[in-house]
mmCIF file of C-alpha atoms in Angstrom:
data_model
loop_
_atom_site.group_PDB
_atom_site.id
_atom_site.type_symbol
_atom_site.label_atom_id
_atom_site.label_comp_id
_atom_site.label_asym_id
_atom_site.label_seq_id
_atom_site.Cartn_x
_atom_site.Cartn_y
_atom_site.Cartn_z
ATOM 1 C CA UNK A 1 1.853 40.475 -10.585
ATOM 2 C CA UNK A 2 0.173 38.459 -8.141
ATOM 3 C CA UNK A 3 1.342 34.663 -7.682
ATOM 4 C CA UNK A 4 -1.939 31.607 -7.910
ATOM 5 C CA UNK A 5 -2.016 28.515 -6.374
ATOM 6 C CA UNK A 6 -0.070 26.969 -8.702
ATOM 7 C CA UNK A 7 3.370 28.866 -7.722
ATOM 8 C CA UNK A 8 2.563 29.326 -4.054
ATOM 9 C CA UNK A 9 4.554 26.766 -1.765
ATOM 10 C CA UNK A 10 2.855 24.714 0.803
ATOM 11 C CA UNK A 11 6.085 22.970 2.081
ATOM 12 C CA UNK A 12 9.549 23.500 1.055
ATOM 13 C CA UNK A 13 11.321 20.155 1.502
ATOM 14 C CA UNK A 14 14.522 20.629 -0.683
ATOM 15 C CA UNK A 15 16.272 19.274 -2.277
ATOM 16 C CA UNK A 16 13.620 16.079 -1.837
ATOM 17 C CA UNK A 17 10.172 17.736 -3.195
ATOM 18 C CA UNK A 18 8.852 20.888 -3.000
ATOM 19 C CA UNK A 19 4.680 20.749 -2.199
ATOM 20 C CA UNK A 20 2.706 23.716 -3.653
ATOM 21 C CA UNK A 21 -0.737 25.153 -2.218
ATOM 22 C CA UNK A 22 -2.948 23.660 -5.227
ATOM 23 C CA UNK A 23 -1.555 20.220 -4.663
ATOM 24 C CA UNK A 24 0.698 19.351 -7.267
ATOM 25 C CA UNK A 25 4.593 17.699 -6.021
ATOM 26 C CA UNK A 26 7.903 18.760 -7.431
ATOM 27 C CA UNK A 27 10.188 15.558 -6.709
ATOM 28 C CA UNK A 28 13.228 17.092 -7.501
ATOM 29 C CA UNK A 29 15.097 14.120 -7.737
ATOM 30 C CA UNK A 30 12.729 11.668 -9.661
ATOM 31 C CA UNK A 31 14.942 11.873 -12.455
ATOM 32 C CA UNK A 32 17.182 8.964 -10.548
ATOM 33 C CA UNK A 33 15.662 6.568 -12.687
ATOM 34 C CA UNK A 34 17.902 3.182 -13.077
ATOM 35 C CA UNK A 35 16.026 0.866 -15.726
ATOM 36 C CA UNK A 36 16.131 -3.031 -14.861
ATOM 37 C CA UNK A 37 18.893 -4.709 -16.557
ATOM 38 C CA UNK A 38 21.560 -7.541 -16.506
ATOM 39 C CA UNK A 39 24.235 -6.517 -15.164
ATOM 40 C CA UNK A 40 28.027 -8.005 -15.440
ATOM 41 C CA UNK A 41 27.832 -10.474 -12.815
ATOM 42 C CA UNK A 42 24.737 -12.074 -14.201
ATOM 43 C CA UNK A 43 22.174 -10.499 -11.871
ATOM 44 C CA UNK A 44 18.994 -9.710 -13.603
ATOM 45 C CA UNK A 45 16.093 -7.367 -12.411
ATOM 46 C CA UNK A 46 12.883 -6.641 -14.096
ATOM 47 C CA UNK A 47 9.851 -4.216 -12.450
ATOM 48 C CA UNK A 48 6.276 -5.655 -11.631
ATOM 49 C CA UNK A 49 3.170 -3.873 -10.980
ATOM 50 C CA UNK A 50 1.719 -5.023 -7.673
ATOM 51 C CA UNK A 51 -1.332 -3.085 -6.808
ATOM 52 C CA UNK A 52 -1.510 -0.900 -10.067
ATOM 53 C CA UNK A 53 -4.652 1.002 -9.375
ATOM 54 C CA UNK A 54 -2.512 1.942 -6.497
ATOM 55 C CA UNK A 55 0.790 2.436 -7.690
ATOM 56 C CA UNK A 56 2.393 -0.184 -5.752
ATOM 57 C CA UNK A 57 5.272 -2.236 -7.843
ATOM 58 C CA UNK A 58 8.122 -3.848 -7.028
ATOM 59 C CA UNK A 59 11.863 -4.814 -9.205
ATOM 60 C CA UNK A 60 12.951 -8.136 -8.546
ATOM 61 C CA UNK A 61 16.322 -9.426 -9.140
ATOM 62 C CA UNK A 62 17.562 -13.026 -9.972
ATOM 63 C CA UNK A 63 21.247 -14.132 -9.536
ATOM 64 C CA UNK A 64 23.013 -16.045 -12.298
ATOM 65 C CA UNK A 65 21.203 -19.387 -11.756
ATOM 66 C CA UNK A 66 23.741 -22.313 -11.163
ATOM 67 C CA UNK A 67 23.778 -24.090 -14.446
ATOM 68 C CA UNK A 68 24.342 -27.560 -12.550
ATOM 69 C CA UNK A 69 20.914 -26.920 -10.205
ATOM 70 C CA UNK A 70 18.712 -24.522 -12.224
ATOM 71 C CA UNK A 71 16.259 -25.472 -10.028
ATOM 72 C CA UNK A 72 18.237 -24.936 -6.779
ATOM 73 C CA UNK A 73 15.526 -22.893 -4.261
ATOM 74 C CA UNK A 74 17.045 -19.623 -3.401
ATOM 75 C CA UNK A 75 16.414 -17.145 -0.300
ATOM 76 C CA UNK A 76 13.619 -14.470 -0.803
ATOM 77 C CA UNK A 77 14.332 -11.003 0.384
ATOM 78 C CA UNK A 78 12.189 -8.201 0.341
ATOM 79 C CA UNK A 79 13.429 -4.826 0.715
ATOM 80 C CA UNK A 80 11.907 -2.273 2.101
ATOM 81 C CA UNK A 81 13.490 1.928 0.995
ATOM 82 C CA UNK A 82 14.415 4.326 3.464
ATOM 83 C CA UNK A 83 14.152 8.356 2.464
ATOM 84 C CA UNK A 84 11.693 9.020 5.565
ATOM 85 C CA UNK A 85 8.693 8.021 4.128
ATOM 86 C CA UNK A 86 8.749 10.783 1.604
ATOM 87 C CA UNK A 87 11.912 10.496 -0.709
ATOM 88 C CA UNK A 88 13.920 7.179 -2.880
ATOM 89 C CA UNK A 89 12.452 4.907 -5.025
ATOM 90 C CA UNK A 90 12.828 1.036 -5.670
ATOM 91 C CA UNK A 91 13.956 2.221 -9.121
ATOM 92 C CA UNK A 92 16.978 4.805 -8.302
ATOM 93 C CA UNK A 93 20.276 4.149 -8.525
ATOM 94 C CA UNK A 94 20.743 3.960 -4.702
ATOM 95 C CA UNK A 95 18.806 1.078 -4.402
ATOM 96 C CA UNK A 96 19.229 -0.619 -7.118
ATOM 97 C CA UNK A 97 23.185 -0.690 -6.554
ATOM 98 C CA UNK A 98 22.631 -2.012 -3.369
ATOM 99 C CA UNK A 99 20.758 -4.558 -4.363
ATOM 100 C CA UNK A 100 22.058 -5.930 -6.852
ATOM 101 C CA UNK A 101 25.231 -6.490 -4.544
ATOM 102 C CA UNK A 102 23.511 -8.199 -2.079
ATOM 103 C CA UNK A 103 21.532 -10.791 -4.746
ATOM 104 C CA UNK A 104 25.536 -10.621 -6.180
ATOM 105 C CA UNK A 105 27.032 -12.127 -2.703
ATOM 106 C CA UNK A 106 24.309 -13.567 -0.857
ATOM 107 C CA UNK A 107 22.668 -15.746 -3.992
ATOM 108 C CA UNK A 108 19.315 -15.161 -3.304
ATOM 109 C CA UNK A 109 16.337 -13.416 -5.068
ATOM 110 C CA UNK A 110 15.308 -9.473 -3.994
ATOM 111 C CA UNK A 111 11.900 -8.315 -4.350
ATOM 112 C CA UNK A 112 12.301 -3.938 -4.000
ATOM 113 C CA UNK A 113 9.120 -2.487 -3.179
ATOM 114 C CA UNK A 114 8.010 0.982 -4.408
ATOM 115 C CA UNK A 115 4.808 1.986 -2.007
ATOM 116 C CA UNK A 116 3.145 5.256 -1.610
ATOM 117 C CA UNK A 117 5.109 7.740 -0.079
ATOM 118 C CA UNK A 118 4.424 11.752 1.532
ATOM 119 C CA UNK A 119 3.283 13.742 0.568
ATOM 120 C CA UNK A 120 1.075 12.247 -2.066
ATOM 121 C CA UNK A 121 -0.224 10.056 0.697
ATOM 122 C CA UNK A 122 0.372 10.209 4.021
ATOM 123 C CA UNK A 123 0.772 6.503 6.536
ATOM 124 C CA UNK A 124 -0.373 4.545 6.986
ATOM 125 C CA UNK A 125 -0.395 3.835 3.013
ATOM 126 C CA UNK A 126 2.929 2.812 3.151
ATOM 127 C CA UNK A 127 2.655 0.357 5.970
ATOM 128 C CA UNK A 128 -0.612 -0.993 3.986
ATOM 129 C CA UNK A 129 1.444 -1.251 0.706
ATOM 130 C CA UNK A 130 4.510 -2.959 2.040
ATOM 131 C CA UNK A 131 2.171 -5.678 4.000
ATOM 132 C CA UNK A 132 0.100 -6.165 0.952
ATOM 133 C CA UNK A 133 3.592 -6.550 -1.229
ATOM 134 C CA UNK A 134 4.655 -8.853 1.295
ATOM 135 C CA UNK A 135 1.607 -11.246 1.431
ATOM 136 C CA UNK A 136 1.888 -10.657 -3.176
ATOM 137 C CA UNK A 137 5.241 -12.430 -2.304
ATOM 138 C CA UNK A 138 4.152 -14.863 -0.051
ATOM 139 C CA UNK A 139 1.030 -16.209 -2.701
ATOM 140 C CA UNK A 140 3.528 -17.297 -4.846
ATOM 141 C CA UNK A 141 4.023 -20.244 -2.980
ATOM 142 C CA UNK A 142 0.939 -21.540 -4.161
ATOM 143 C CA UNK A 143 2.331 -20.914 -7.779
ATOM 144 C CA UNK A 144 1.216 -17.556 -8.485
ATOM 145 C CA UNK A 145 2.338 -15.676 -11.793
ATOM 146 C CA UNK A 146 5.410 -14.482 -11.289
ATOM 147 C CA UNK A 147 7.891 -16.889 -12.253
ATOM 148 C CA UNK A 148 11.092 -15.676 -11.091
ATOM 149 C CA UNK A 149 9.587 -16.054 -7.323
ATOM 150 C CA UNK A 150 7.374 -19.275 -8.137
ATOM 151 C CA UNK A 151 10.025 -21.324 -10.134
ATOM 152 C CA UNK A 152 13.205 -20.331 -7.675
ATOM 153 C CA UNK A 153 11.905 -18.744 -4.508
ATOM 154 C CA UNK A 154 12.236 -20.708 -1.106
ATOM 155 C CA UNK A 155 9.205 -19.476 0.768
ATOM 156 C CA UNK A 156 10.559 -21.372 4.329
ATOM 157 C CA UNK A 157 13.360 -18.565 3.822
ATOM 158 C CA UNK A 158 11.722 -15.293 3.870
ATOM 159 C CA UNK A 159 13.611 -12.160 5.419
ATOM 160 C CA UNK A 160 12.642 -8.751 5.058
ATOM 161 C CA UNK A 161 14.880 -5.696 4.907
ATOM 162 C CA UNK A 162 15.401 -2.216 4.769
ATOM 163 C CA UNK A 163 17.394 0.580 5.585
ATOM 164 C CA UNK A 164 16.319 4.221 7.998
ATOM 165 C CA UNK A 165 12.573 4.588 7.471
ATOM 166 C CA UNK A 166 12.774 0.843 5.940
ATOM 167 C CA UNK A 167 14.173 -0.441 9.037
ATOM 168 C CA UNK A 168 10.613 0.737 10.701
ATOM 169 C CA UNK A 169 8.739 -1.005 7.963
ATOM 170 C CA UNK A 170 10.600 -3.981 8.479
ATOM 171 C CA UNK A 171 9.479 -3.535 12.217
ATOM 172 C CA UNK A 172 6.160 -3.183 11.361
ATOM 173 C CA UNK A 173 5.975 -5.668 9.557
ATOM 174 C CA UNK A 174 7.272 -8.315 11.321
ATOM 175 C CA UNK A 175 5.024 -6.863 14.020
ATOM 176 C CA UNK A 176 1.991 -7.681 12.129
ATOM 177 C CA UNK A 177 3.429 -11.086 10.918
ATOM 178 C CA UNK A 178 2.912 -12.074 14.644
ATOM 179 C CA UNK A 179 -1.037 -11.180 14.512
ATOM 180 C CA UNK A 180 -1.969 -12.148 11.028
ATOM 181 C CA UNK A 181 -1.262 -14.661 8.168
ATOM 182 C CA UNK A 182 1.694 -13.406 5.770
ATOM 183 C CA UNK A 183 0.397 -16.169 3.429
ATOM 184 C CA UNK A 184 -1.153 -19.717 3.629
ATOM 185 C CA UNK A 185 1.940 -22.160 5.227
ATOM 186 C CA UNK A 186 4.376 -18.791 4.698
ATOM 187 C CA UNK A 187 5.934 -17.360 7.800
ATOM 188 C CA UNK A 188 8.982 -14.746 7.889
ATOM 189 C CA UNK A 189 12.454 -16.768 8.826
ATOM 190 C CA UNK A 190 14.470 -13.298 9.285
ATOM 191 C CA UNK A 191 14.227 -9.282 9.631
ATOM 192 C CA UNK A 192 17.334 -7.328 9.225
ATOM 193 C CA UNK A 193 17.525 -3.778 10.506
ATOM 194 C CA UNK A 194 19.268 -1.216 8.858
ATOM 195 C CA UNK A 195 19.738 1.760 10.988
ATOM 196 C CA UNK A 196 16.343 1.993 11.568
ATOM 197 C CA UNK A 197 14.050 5.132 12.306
ATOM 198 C CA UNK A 198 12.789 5.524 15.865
ATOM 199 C CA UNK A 199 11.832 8.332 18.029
ATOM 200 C CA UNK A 200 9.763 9.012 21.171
ATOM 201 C CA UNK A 201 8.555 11.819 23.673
ATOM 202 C CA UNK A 202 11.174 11.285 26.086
ATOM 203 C CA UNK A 203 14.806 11.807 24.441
ATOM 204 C CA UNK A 204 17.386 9.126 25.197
ATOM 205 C CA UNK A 205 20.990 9.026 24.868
ATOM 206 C CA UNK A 206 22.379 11.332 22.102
ATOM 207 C CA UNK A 207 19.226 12.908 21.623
ATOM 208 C CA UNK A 208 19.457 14.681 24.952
ATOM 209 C CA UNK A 209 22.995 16.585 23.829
ATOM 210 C CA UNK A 210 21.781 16.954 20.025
ATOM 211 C CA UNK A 211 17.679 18.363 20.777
ATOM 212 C CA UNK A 212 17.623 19.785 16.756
ATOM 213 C CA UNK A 213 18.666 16.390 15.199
ATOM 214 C CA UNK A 214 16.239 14.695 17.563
ATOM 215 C CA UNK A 215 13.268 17.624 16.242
ATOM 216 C CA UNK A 216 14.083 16.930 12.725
ATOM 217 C CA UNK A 217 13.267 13.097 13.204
ATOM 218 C CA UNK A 218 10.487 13.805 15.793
ATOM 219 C CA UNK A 219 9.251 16.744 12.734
ATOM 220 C CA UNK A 220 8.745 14.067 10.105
ATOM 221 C CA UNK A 221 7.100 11.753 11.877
ATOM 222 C CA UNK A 222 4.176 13.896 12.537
ATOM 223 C CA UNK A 223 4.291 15.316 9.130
ATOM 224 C CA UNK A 224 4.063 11.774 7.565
ATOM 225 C CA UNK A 225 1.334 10.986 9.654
ATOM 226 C CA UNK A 226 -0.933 13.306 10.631
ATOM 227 C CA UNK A 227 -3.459 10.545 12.375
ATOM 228 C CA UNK A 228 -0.862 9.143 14.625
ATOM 229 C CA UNK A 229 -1.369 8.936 18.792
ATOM 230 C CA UNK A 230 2.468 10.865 18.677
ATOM 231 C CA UNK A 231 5.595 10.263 19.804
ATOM 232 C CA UNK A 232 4.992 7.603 21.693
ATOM 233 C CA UNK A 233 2.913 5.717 18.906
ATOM 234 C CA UNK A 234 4.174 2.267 19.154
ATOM 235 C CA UNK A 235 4.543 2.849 15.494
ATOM 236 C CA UNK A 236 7.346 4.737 15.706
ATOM 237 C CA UNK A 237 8.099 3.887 19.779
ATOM 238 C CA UNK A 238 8.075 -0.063 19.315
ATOM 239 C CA UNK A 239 9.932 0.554 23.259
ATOM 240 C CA UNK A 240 6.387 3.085 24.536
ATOM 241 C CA UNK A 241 4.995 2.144 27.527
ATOM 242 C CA UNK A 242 1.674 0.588 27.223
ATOM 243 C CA UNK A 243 2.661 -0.806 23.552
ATOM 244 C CA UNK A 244 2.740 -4.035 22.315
ATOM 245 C CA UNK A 245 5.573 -6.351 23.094
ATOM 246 C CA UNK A 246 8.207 -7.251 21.052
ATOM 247 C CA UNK A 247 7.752 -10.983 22.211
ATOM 248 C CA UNK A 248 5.142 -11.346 19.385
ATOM 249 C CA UNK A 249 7.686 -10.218 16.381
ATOM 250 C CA UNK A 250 6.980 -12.296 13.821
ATOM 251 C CA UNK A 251 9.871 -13.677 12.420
ATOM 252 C CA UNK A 252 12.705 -16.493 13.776
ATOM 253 C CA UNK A 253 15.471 -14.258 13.273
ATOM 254 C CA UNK A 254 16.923 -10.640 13.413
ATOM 255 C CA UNK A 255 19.946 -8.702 12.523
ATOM 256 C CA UNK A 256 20.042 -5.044 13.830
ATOM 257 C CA UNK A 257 22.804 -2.510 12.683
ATOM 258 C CA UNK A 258 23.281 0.483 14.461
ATOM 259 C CA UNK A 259 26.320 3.149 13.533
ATOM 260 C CA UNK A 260 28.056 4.943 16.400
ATOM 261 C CA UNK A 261 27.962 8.375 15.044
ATOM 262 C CA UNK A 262 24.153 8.352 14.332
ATOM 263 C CA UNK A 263 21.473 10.359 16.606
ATOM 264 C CA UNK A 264 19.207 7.045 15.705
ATOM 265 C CA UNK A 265 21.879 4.544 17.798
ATOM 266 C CA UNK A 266 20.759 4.801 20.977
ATOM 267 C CA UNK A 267 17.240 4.092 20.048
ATOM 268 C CA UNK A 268 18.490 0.782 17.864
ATOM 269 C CA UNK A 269 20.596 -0.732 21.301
ATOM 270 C CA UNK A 270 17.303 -0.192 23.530
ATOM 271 C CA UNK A 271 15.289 -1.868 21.082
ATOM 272 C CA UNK A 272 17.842 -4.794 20.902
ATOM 273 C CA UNK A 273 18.127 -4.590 24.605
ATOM 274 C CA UNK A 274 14.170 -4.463 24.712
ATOM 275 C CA UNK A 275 13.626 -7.078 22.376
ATOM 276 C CA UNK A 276 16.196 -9.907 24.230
ATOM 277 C CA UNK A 277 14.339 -9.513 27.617
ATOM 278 C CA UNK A 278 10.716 -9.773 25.725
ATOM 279 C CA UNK A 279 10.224 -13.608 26.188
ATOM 280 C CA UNK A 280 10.532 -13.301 22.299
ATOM 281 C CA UNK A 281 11.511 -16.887 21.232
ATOM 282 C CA UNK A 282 13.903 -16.017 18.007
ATOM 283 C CA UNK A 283 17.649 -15.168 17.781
ATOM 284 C CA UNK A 284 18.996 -11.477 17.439
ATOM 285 C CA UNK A 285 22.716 -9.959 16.676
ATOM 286 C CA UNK A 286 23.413 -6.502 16.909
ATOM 287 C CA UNK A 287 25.926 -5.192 14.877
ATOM 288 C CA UNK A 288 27.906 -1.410 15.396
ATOM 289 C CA UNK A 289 29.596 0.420 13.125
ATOM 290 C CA UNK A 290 32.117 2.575 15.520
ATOM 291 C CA UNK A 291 32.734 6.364 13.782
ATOM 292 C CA UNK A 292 29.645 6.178 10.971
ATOM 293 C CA UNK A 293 26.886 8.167 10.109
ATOM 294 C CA UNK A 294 23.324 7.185 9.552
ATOM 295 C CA UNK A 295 23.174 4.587 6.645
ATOM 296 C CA UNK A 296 27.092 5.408 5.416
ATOM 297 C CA UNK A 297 26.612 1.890 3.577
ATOM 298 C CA UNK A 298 24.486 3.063 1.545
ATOM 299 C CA UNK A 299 26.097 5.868 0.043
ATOM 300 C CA UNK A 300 29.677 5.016 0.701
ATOM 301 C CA UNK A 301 29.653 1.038 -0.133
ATOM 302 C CA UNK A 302 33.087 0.875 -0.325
ATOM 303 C CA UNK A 303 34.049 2.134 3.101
ATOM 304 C CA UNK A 304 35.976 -0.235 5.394
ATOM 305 C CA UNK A 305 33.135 -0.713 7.458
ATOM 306 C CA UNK A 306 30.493 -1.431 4.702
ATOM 307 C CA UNK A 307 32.578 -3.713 3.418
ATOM 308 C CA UNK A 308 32.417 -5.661 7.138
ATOM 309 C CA UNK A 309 28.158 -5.231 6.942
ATOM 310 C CA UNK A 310 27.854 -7.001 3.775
ATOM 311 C CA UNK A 311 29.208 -10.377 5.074
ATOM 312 C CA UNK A 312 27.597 -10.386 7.852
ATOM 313 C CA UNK A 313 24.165 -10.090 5.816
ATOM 314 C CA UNK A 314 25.101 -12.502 3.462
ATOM 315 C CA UNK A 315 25.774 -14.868 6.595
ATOM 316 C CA UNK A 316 22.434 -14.202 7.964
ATOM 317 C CA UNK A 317 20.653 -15.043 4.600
ATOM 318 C CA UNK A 318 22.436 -18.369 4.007
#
């Protein structure tokens, strides 16, 4: 019996998604669905639609408020998922873990965001989504509906976040915080860097001894975005020649992690390396994790070493 369109594969991208010929997406592990909840230590999290029309929502999380100072204004940070553009969600148990044990230790407020992701829509929409999420943060300095941000959110202390492919959002972001308004007064205070994803033409350090872990990241870049310049886009090369400089990030502060056993590492020290001899006027502290993997806090929290990131993010937010 002949196959249709409906069984033929387009791209094979297990055990992520699986993307047939007519169109339709398999995400094969959707089903990693954590609902918002309190949990023991008095965190709370609830999910808000951002953009709906779009898709575009967020779950924000609230510590236990401090019964002597209700009113006590509290760090903002916005999060921003990894999973290569195409994979995670704000709402799986990943994520939400993490989270919740950073609002736990650090006392702030997290605002996840869930943006468009490959291969439903390929970038820019998720660079659009995250800055649009970000300025929907920022307007709630002006008292905007959401109460948890309005009522306890300190928008002088804004920091972005995120982890892999989040750690180029948070690039790009901060990037464009430099050239336009996040919001009216608003300005980001801090961007911390999470292992994040970079590539370029020319391979550099590790990449030169491991060519097929440096084609896999070089592969999904060009699959995400099928407009981009390549390899070199200052997109994805914030270190290209003839790209902007790094002495207009937009932010006052940054934390970069890198982990020694990841292809990525080399890539994270030249853009710390790049970004200190910029002219850029903020503060920035590297941190290494000797003998990890690419993001090993994530899915091993409890690892001597991810034990040593968390306070030093929990320093940087307070």
């Amino acid at each position: 019996m002949a196959s249709n369109a409906t069984d033929e594969i387009a791209f094979d991208f297990r055990p992520y998604f699986i993307l047939y010929k007519d169109g339709h997406v398999d995400r094969l592990t959707e089903n990693d669905f954590v609902p918002p909840s309190l949990n023991p230590e008095g965190v709370s999290s609830k999910d808000v639609a951002i953009i709906p029309e779009l898709g575009v929502s967020a779950r924000l999380f609230l510590p236990k408020l401090d019964a002597g100072d209700p009113h006590r204004k509290l760090t903002i940070l916005v999060y921003f998922h990894g999973g290569g553009f195409c994979f995670v969600s704000a709402f799986c148990s990943l994520v939400h873990g993490y989270l919740t044990s950073i609002v736990t230790e650090a006392n702030v407020i997290a605002v996840s965001i869930d943006f468009r992701r490959f291969p439903e829509h390929t970038l820019p929409a998720a660079y659009d989504d995250c800055w649009a999420a970000l300025q929907w943060v920022a307007s709630h300095s002006a008292g905007e509906a959401e109460p948890w941000l309005s009522e306890h959110g300190d928008f002088d202390r804004i920091t972005i976040i995120g982890d892999s492919a989040g750690g180029n959002i948070v690039h790009n972001m901060a990037m464009r915080a430099g050239r336009e308004e996040v919001g009216r007064g608003v300005k980001l205070d801090g961007a911390i860097f999470g292992h994040p994803y970079f590539c370029g033409a020319e391979a550099v350090g590790d990449e030169v001894k491991y060519p097929e872990k440096k084609a896999q990241g070089d592969y999904i870049w060009m699959l995400t975005n099928p407009t981009t310049v390549g390899l070199d886009d200052p997109q994805i090369n914030p270190i290209a020649v003839g790209g902007p400089s790094l002495s207009g990030l937009g932010c006052a502060r940054v934390l970069l992690c890198v982990a020694g056993n990841d292809i990525l590492r080399d890539r994270g020290l030249l853009y710390y390396e790049r970004l200190r001899s910029s002219g850029w006027k903020g503060t920035v502290e590297l941190l290494e994790s000797e003998g990890e993997e690419h993001v090993f806090h994530l899915y091993n929290p409890t690892r001597e070493n991810a034990r040593i990131i968390m306070p030093h993010i929990v320093s940087f937010l307070n």
